[in-house]
Coordinates of C-alpha atoms in Angstrom, one line a residue:
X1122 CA 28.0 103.5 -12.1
X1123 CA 24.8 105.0 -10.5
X1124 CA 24.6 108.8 -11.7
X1125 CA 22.0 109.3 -8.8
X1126 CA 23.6 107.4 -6.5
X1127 CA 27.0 108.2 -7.1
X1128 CA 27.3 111.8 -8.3
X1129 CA 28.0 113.3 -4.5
X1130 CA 30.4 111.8 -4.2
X1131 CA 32.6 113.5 -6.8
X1132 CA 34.3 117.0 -8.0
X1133 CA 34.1 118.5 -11.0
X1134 CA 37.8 116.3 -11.8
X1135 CA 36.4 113.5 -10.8
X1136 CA 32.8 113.7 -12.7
X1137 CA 35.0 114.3 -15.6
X1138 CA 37.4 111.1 -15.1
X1139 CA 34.4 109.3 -14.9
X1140 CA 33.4 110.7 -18.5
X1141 CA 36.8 110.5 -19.5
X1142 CA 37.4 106.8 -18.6
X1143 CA 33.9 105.6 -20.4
X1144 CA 31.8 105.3 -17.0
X1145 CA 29.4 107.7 -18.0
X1146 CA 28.4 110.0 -20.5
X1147 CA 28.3 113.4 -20.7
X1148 CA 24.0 113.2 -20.8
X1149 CA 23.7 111.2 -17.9
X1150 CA 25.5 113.9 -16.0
X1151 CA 23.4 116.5 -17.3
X1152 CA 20.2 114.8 -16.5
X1153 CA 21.0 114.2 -12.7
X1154 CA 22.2 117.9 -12.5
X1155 CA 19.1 119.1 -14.2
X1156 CA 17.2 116.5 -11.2
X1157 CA 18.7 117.9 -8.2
X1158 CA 18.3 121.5 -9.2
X1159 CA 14.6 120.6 -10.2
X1160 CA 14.5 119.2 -6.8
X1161 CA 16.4 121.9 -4.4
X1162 CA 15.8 125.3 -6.3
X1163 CA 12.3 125.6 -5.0
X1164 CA 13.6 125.6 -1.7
X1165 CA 16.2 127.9 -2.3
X1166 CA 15.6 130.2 -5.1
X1167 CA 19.4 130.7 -6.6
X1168 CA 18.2 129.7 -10.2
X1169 CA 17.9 133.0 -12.7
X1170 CA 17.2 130.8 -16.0
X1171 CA 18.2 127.2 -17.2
X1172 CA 20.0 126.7 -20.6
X1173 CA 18.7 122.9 -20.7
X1174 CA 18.7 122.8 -24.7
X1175 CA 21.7 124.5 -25.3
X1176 CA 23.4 122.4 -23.0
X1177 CA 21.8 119.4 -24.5
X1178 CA 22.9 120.7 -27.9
X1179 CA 26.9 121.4 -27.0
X1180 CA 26.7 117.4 -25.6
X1181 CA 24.9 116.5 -28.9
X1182 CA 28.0 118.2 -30.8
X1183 CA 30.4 116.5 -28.6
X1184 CA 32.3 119.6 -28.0
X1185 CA 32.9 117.9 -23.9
X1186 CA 36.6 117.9 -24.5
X1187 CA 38.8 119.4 -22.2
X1188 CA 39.9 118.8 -18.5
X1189 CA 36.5 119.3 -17.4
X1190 CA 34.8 117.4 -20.1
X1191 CA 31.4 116.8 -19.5
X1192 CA 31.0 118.4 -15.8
X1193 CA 27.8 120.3 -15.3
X1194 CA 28.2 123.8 -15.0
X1195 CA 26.4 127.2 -14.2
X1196 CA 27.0 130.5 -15.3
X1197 CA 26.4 133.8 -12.7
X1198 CA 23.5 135.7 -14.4
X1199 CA 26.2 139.0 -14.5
X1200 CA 28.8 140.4 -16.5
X1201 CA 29.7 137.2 -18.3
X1202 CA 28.0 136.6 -21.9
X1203 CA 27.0 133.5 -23.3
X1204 CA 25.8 133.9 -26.6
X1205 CA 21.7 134.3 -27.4
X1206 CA 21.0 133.8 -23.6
X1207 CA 19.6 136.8 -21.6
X1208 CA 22.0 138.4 -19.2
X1209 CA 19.2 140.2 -16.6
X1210 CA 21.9 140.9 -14.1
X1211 CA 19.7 140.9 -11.2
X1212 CA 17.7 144.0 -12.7
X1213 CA 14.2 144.7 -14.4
X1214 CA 15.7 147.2 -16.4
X1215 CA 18.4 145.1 -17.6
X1216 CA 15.8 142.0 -18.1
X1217 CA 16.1 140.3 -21.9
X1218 CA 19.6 141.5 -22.6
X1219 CA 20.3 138.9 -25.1
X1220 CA 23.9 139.5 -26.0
X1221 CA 25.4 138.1 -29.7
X1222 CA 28.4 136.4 -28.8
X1223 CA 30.5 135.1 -25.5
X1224 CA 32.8 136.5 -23.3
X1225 CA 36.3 135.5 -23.1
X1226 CA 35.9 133.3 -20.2
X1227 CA 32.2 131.8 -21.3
X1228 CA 34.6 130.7 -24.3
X1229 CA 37.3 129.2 -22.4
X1230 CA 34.6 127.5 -20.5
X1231 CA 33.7 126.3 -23.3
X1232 CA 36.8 125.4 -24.5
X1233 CA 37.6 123.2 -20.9
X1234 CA 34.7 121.2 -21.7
X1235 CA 32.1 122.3 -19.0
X1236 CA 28.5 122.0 -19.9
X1237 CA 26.5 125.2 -19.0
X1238 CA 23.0 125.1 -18.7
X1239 CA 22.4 127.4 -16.1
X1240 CA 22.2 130.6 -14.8
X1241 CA 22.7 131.9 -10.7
X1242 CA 20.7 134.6 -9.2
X1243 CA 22.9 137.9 -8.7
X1244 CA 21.6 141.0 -6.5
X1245 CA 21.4 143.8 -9.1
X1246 CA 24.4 144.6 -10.8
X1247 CA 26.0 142.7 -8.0
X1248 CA 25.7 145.4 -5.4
X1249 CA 25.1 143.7 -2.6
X1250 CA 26.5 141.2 0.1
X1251 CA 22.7 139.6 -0.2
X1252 CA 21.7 138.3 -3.0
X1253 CA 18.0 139.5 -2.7
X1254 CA 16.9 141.4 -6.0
X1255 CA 13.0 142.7 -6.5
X1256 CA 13.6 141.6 -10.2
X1257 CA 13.4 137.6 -9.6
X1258 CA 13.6 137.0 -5.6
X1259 CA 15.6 136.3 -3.0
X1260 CA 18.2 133.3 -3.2
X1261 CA 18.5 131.5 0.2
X1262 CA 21.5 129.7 2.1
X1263 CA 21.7 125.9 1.6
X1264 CA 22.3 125.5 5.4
X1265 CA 19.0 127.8 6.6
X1266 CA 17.0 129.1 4.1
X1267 CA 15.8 131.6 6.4
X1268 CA 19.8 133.1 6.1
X1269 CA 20.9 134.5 3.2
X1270 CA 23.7 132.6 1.3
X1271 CA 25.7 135.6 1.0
X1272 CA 26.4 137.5 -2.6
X1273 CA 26.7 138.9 -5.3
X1274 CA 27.9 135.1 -6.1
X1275 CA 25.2 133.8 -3.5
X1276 CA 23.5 131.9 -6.5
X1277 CA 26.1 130.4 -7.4
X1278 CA 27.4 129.0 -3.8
X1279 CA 23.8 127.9 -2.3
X1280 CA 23.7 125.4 -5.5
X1281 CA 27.1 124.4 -5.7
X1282 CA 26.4 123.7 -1.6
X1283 CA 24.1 121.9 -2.8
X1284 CA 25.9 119.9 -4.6
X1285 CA 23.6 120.3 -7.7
X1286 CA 27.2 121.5 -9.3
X1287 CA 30.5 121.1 -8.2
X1288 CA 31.8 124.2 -9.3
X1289 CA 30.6 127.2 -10.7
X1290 CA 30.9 130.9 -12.0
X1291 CA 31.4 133.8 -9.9
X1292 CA 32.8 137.4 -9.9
X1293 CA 34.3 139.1 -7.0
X1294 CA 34.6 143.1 -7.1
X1295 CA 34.1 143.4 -3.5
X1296 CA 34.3 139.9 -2.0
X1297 CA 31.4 138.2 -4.2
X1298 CA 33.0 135.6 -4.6
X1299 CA 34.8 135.0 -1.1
X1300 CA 31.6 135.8 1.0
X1301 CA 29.3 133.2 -0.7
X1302 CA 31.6 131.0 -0.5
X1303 CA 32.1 131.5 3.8
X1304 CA 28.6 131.7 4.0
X1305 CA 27.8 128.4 2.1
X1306 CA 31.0 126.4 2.9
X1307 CA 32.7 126.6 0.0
X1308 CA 36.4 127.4 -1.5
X1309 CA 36.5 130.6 -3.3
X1310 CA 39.5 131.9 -4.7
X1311 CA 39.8 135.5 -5.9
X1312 CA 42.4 135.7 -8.5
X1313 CA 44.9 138.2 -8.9
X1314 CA 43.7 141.7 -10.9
X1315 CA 43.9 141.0 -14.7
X1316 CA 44.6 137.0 -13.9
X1317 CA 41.2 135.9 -16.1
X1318 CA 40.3 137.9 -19.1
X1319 CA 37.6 141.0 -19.0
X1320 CA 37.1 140.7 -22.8
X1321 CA 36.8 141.1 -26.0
X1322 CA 33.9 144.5 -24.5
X1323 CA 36.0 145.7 -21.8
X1324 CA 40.1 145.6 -20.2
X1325 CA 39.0 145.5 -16.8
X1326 CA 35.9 145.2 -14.1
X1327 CA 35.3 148.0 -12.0
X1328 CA 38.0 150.2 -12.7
X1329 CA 40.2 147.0 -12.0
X1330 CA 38.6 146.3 -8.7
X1331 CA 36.3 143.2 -10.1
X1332 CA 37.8 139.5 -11.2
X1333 CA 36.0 136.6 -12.5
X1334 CA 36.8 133.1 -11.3
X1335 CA 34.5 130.7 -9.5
X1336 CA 33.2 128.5 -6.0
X1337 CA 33.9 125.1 -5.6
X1338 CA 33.8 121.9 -3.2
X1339 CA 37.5 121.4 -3.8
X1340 CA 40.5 123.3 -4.3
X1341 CA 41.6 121.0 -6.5
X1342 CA 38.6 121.9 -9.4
X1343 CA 39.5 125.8 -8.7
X1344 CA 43.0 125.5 -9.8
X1345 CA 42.5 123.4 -12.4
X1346 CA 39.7 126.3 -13.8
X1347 CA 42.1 129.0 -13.3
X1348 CA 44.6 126.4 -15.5
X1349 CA 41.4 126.8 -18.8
X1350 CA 41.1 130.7 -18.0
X1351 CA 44.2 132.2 -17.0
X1352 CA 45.8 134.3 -19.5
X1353 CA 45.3 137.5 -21.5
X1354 CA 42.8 137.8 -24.2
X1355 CA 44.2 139.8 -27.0
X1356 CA 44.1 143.5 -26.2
X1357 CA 44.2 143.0 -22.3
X1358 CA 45.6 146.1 -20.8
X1359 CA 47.6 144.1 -18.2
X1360 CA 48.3 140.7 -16.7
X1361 CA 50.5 139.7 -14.0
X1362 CA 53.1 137.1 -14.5
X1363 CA 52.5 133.8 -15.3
X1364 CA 53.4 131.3 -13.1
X1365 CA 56.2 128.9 -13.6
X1366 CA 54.0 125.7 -13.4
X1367 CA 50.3 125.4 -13.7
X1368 CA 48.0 126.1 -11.0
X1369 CA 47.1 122.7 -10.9
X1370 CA 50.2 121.2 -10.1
X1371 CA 50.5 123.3 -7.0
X1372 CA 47.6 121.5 -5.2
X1373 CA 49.6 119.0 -2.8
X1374 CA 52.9 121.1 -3.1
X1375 CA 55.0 121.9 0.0
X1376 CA 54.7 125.8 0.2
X1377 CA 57.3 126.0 2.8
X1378 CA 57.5 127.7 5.7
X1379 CA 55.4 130.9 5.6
X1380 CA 55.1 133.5 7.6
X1381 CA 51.3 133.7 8.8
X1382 CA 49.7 137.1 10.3
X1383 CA 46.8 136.6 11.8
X1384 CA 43.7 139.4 12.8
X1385 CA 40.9 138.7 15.9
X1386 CA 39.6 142.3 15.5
X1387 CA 38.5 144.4 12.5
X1388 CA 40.3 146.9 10.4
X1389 CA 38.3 149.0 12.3
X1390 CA 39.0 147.8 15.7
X1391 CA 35.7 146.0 16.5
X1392 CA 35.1 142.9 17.6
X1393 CA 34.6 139.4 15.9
X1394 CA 31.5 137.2 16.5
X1395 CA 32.8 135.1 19.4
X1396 CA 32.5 132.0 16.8
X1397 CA 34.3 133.8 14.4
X1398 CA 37.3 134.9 17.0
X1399 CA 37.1 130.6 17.9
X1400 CA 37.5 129.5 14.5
X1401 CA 40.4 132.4 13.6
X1402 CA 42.6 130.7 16.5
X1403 CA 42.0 127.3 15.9
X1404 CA 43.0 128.1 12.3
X1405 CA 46.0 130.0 13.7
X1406 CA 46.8 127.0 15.5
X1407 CA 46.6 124.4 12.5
X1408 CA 48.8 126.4 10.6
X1409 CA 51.2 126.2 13.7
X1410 CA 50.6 122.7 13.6
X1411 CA 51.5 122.4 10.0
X1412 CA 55.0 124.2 10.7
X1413 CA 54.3 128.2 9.8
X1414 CA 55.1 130.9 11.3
X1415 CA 51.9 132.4 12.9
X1416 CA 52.3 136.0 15.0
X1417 CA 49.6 138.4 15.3
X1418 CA 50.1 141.1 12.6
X1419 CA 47.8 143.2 10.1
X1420 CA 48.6 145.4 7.4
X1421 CA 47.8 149.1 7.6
X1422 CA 45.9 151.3 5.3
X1423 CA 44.1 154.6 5.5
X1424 CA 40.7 153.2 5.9
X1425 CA 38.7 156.5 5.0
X1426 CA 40.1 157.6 2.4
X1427 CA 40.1 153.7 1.2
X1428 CA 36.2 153.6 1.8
X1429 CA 35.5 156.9 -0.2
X1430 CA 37.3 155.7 -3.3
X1431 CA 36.3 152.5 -3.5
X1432 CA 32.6 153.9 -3.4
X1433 CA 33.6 156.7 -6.3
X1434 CA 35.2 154.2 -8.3
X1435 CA 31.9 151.3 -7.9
X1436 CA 29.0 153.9 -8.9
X1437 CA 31.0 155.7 -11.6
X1438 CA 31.1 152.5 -13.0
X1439 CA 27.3 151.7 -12.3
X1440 CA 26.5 155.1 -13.6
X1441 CA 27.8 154.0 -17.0
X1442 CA 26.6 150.8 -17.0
X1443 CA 23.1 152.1 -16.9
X1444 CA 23.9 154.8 -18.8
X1445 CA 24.6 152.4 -21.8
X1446 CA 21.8 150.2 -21.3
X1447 CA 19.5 153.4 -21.4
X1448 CA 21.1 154.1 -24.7
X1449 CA 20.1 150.5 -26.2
X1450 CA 16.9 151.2 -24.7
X1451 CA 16.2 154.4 -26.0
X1452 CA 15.1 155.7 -22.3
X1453 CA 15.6 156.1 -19.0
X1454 CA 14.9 153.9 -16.4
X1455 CA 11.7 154.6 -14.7
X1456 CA 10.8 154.7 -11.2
X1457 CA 10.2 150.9 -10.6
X1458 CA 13.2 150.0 -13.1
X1459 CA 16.3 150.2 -10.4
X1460 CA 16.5 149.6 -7.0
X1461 CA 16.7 152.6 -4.3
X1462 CA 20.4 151.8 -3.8
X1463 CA 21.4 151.5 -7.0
X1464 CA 19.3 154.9 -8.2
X1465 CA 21.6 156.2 -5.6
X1466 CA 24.8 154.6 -7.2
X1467 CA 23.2 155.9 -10.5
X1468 CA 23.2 160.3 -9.0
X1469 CA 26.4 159.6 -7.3
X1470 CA 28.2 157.9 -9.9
X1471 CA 27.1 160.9 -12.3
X1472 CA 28.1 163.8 -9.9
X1473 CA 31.9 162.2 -9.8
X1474 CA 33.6 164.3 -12.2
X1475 CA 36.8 163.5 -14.0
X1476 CA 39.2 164.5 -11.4
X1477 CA 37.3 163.1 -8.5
X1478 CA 37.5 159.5 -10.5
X1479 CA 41.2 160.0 -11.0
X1480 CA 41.9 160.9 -7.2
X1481 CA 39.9 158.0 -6.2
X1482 CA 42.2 155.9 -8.5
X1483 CA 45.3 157.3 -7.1
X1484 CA 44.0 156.2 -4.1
X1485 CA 43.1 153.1 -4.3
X1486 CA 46.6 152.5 -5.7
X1487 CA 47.7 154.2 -2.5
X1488 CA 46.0 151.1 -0.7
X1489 CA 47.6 148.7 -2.5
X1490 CA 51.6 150.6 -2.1
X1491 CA 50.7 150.5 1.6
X1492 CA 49.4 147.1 1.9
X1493 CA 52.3 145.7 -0.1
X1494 CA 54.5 146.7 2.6
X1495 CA 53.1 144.3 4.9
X1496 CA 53.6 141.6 2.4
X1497 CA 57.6 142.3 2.2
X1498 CA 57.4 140.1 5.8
X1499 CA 54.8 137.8 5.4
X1500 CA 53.4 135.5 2.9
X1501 CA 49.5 136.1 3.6
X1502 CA 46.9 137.6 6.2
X1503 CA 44.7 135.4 8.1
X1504 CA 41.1 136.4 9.1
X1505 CA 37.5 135.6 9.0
X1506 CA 36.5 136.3 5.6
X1507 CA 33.1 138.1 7.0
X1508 CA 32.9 139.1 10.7
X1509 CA 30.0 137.2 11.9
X1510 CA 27.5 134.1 10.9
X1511 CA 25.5 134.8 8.2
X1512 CA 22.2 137.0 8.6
X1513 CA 18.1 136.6 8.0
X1514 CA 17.1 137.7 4.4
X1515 CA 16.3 141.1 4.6
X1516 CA 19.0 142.3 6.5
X1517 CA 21.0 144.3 3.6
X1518 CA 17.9 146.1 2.1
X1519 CA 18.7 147.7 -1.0
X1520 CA 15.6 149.5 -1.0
X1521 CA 15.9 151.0 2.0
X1522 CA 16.0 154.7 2.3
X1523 CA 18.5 154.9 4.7
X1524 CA 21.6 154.8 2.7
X1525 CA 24.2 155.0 5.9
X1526 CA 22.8 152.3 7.8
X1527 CA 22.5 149.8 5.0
X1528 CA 26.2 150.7 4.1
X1529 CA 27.5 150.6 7.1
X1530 CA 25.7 147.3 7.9
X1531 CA 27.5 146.0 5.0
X1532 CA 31.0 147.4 5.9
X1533 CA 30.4 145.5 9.6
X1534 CA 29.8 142.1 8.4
X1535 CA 32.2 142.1 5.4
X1536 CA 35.6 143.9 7.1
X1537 CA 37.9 142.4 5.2
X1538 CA 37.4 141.4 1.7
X1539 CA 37.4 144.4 -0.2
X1540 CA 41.1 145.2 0.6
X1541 CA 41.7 142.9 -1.7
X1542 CA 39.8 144.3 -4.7
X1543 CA 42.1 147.6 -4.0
X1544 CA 45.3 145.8 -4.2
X1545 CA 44.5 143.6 -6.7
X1546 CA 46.2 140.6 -4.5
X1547 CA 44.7 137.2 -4.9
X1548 CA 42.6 135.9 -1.6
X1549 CA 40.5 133.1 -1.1
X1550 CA 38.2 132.0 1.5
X1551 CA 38.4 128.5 3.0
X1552 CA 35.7 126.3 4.9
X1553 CA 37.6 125.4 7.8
X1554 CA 35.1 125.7 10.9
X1555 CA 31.5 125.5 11.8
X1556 CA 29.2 127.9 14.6
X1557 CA 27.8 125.9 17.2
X1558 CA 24.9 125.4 15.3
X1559 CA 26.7 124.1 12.2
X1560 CA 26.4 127.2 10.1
X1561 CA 30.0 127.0 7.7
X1562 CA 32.7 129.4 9.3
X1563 CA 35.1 130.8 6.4
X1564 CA 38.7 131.6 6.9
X1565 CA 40.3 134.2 4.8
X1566 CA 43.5 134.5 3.6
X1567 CA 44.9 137.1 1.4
X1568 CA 48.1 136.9 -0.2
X1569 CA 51.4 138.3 -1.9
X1570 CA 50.6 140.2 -5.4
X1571 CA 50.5 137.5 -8.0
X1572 CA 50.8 134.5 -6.0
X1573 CA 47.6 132.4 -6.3
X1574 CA 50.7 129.4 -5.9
X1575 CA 51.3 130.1 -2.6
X1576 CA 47.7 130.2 -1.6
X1577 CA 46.4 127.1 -3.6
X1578 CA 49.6 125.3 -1.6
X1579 CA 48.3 126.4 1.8
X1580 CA 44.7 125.7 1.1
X1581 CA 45.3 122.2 0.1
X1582 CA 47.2 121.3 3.1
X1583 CA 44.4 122.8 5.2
X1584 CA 41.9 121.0 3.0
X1585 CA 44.2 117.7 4.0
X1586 CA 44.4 118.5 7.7
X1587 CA 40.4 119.9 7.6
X1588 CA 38.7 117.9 5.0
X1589 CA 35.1 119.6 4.2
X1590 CA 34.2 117.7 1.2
X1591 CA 31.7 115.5 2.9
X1592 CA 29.9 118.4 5.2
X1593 CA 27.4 119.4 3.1
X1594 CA 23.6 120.7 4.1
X1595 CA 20.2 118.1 4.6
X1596 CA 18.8 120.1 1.6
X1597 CA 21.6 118.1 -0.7
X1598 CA 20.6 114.8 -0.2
X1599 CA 18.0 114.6 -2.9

């Protein structure tokens, strides 16, 4: 086999077959990763810091066993630890965070047999639907790099789009996983709150609202990762129940005949890019075509209140996050340390008393009573995962001064995701269409507490009846 020549043309299961059957080695796999992103990162800026030795040195050990043994890999430059390797998080005055020892997941990682050498750019402390931080640079889409490729995960999708990896690291507390993944056309699967392990530091990300998981090309190499990190580490404050079969397994399953409700307006009652409206109905009729039951039907929440607590809940949670790396520090962060919006998250987060945190909990719980309803009749909500194509860089300015527009410019083009992050229901974001202009359209779907099984079923029929494997941007062929 030709690594060069060859390597597109495989997922993360299938690079590791390769390995597995003798057809190439673990090295040679490294090396052509470590090519393309030599060759595509200039152009797209979604690189926070390589890990080429210590990658080199897990091969050298031969610690590539596992289901993924061998496949390149990248880590998302936030929350998740990998031993004596910075952590900047997007952020000056996190910069040179070197933590001693791994996360939970970075282990199981580990322990699947993916070689990390890499880590994708985040917008600071993940706060944004761009992933444009003043601490490293913007990261551009894949499929117009004057576009951005969507975030916090946008890092992570604009190289795995780019086929530099097949599969890599995200987190989602907001839909940072789902809308990098729409705007690079990708899969991304946010798991079920509690389904992948917050620890050994912390129970939970956000207050609960935040999962780790990852963005792939196939649906395939996204079950099979939720198979090596699913499960409570010891101490976990909650899981939901395991599934009777592994996730795996349910790739090519018959789901059955579900009940589909599909959206072609907002939450909010505005309007859908007319591509994005296209794309939802043509989706609406495939899963039609594939025998479903497909009505036009949303949940209903108290979007308001929703909004307020979800805020109260995020910057309480930034607040102490700075807060404790102020303490490590020894000071403050100055005036050039944090971004405008997150200085704002910072004062906010540290007005929210006790009481106000626990009403915004109670609310956000709320969400999730009311949202279940909905689910008692259908199997899963169909939308676009964001409302329109994505924008130029610069659009969500974090350093902007005016706090209502940039947030409300975020809460326009991202409608839907964050529902999810309330209920703690598992949702995932599929390729499935294309604008007139070829910019990837993502359909959204979210799903029944729990129940990534029904999900993963659905999307592999749609990835049957809609293969995307083989659309991928100019900038990949390298």
């Amino acid at each position: 086999m030709s690594v060069g020549t060859d390597y597109l043309r495989y997922d993360g299961m299938g690079l590791a077959g390769l390995v597995a059957g003798g057809e190439v080695h673990p090295s040679e796999l490294l090396e052509e990763a470590l090519r393309r992103s030599e060759a595509v990162d200039p152009h797209l800026g979604a690189m926070a810091s390589t890990m080429e030795e210590e990658a080199r040195r897990q091969i050298a050990r031969g610690d590539t066993s596992g289901p993924f043994g061998g496949t390149p890999f990248l880590l998302k430059d936030l929350r998740a630890q990998y031993a004596g390797t910075p952590t900047d998080s997007g952020s000056r005055f996190f910069a040179g965070t070197v933590p001693e020892y791994d996360t939970e997941v970075v282990r199981r990682h580990r322990r699947a047999g993916l070689v990390t050498f890499g880590k994708t750019k985040t917008p600071e402390l993940g706060c944004n639907l761009a992933t444009e931080p003043r601490w490293g640079g913007p990261a551009r889409n894949p499929w117009d790099t004057a576009l951005i490729p969507g975030g916090s995960s946008g890092g992570a999708a604009a190289l795995v789009a780019a086929r530099v990896v097949p599969i890599a690291h995200a987190t989602d507390g907001g839909g940072s996983i789902r809308i990098p993944a729409a705007c690079c056309g990708l899969f991304g699967l946010k798991p079920t709150r509690g389904r992948t392990p917050a620890g050994p530091d912390r129970g939970e990300g956000w207050g609960g609202l935040s999962v780790e998981h990852a963005v792939s090309v196939t649906v395939r190499d996204s079950a099979l990762l939720l198979d090596a990190t699913a499960g409570p580490d010891p101490g976990a404050p909650y899981y939901p129940a395991s599934p009777s079969r592994s996730f795996l397994s349910l790739v090519g399953a018959d789901p059955g005949r579900l009940r589909i409700g599909y959206s072609l307006h907002t939450p909010r009652g505005h309007d859908l890019h007319p591509e994005h409206r296209r794309v939802t109905e043509e989706t609406a009729r495939l899963c039609e075509e594939l025998g479903h039951i497909v009505e036009e039907a949303s949940p209903r929440w108290d979007l308001n209140r929703a909004g307020a607590a979800y805020s109260t809940v995020v910057n309480a949670n930034v607040a102490r996050t700075v807060a404790d790396r102020a303490r490590t520090l020894g000071r403050l962060p100055g005036p050039d340390d944090l971004e405008a919006d997150i200085r704002r998250r910072v004062e906010e987060g540290n007005r929210t008393g006790a009481l106000a945190y626990l009403e915004a909990l109670d609310t956000i719980h709320r969400v999730g009573r009311q949202v279940s309803g909905f689910f008692e009749t259908h199997d899963a909500w169909l939308t676009p995962t964001v409302a329109a194509p994505p924008p130029p860089l610069g659009t969500f300015d974090t350093d902007s001064e005016d706090t209502a527009r940039f947030r409300s410019l975020i809460g326009r083009f991202s409608p839907f995701c964050s529902v999810a992050n309330m209920t703690g229901q598992p949702a995932m974001s599929v390729p499935l269409g294309q604008t007139s202009d070829g910019l990837p359209v993502g359909m959204h779907f979210l799903g029944r507490y729990g129940d990534e099984a029904t999900l993963l079923m659905l999307a592999a029929k749609l990835e049957e009846a809609r293969p995307w494997f083989g659309r991928r941007p100019a900038v990949a062929e390298v």
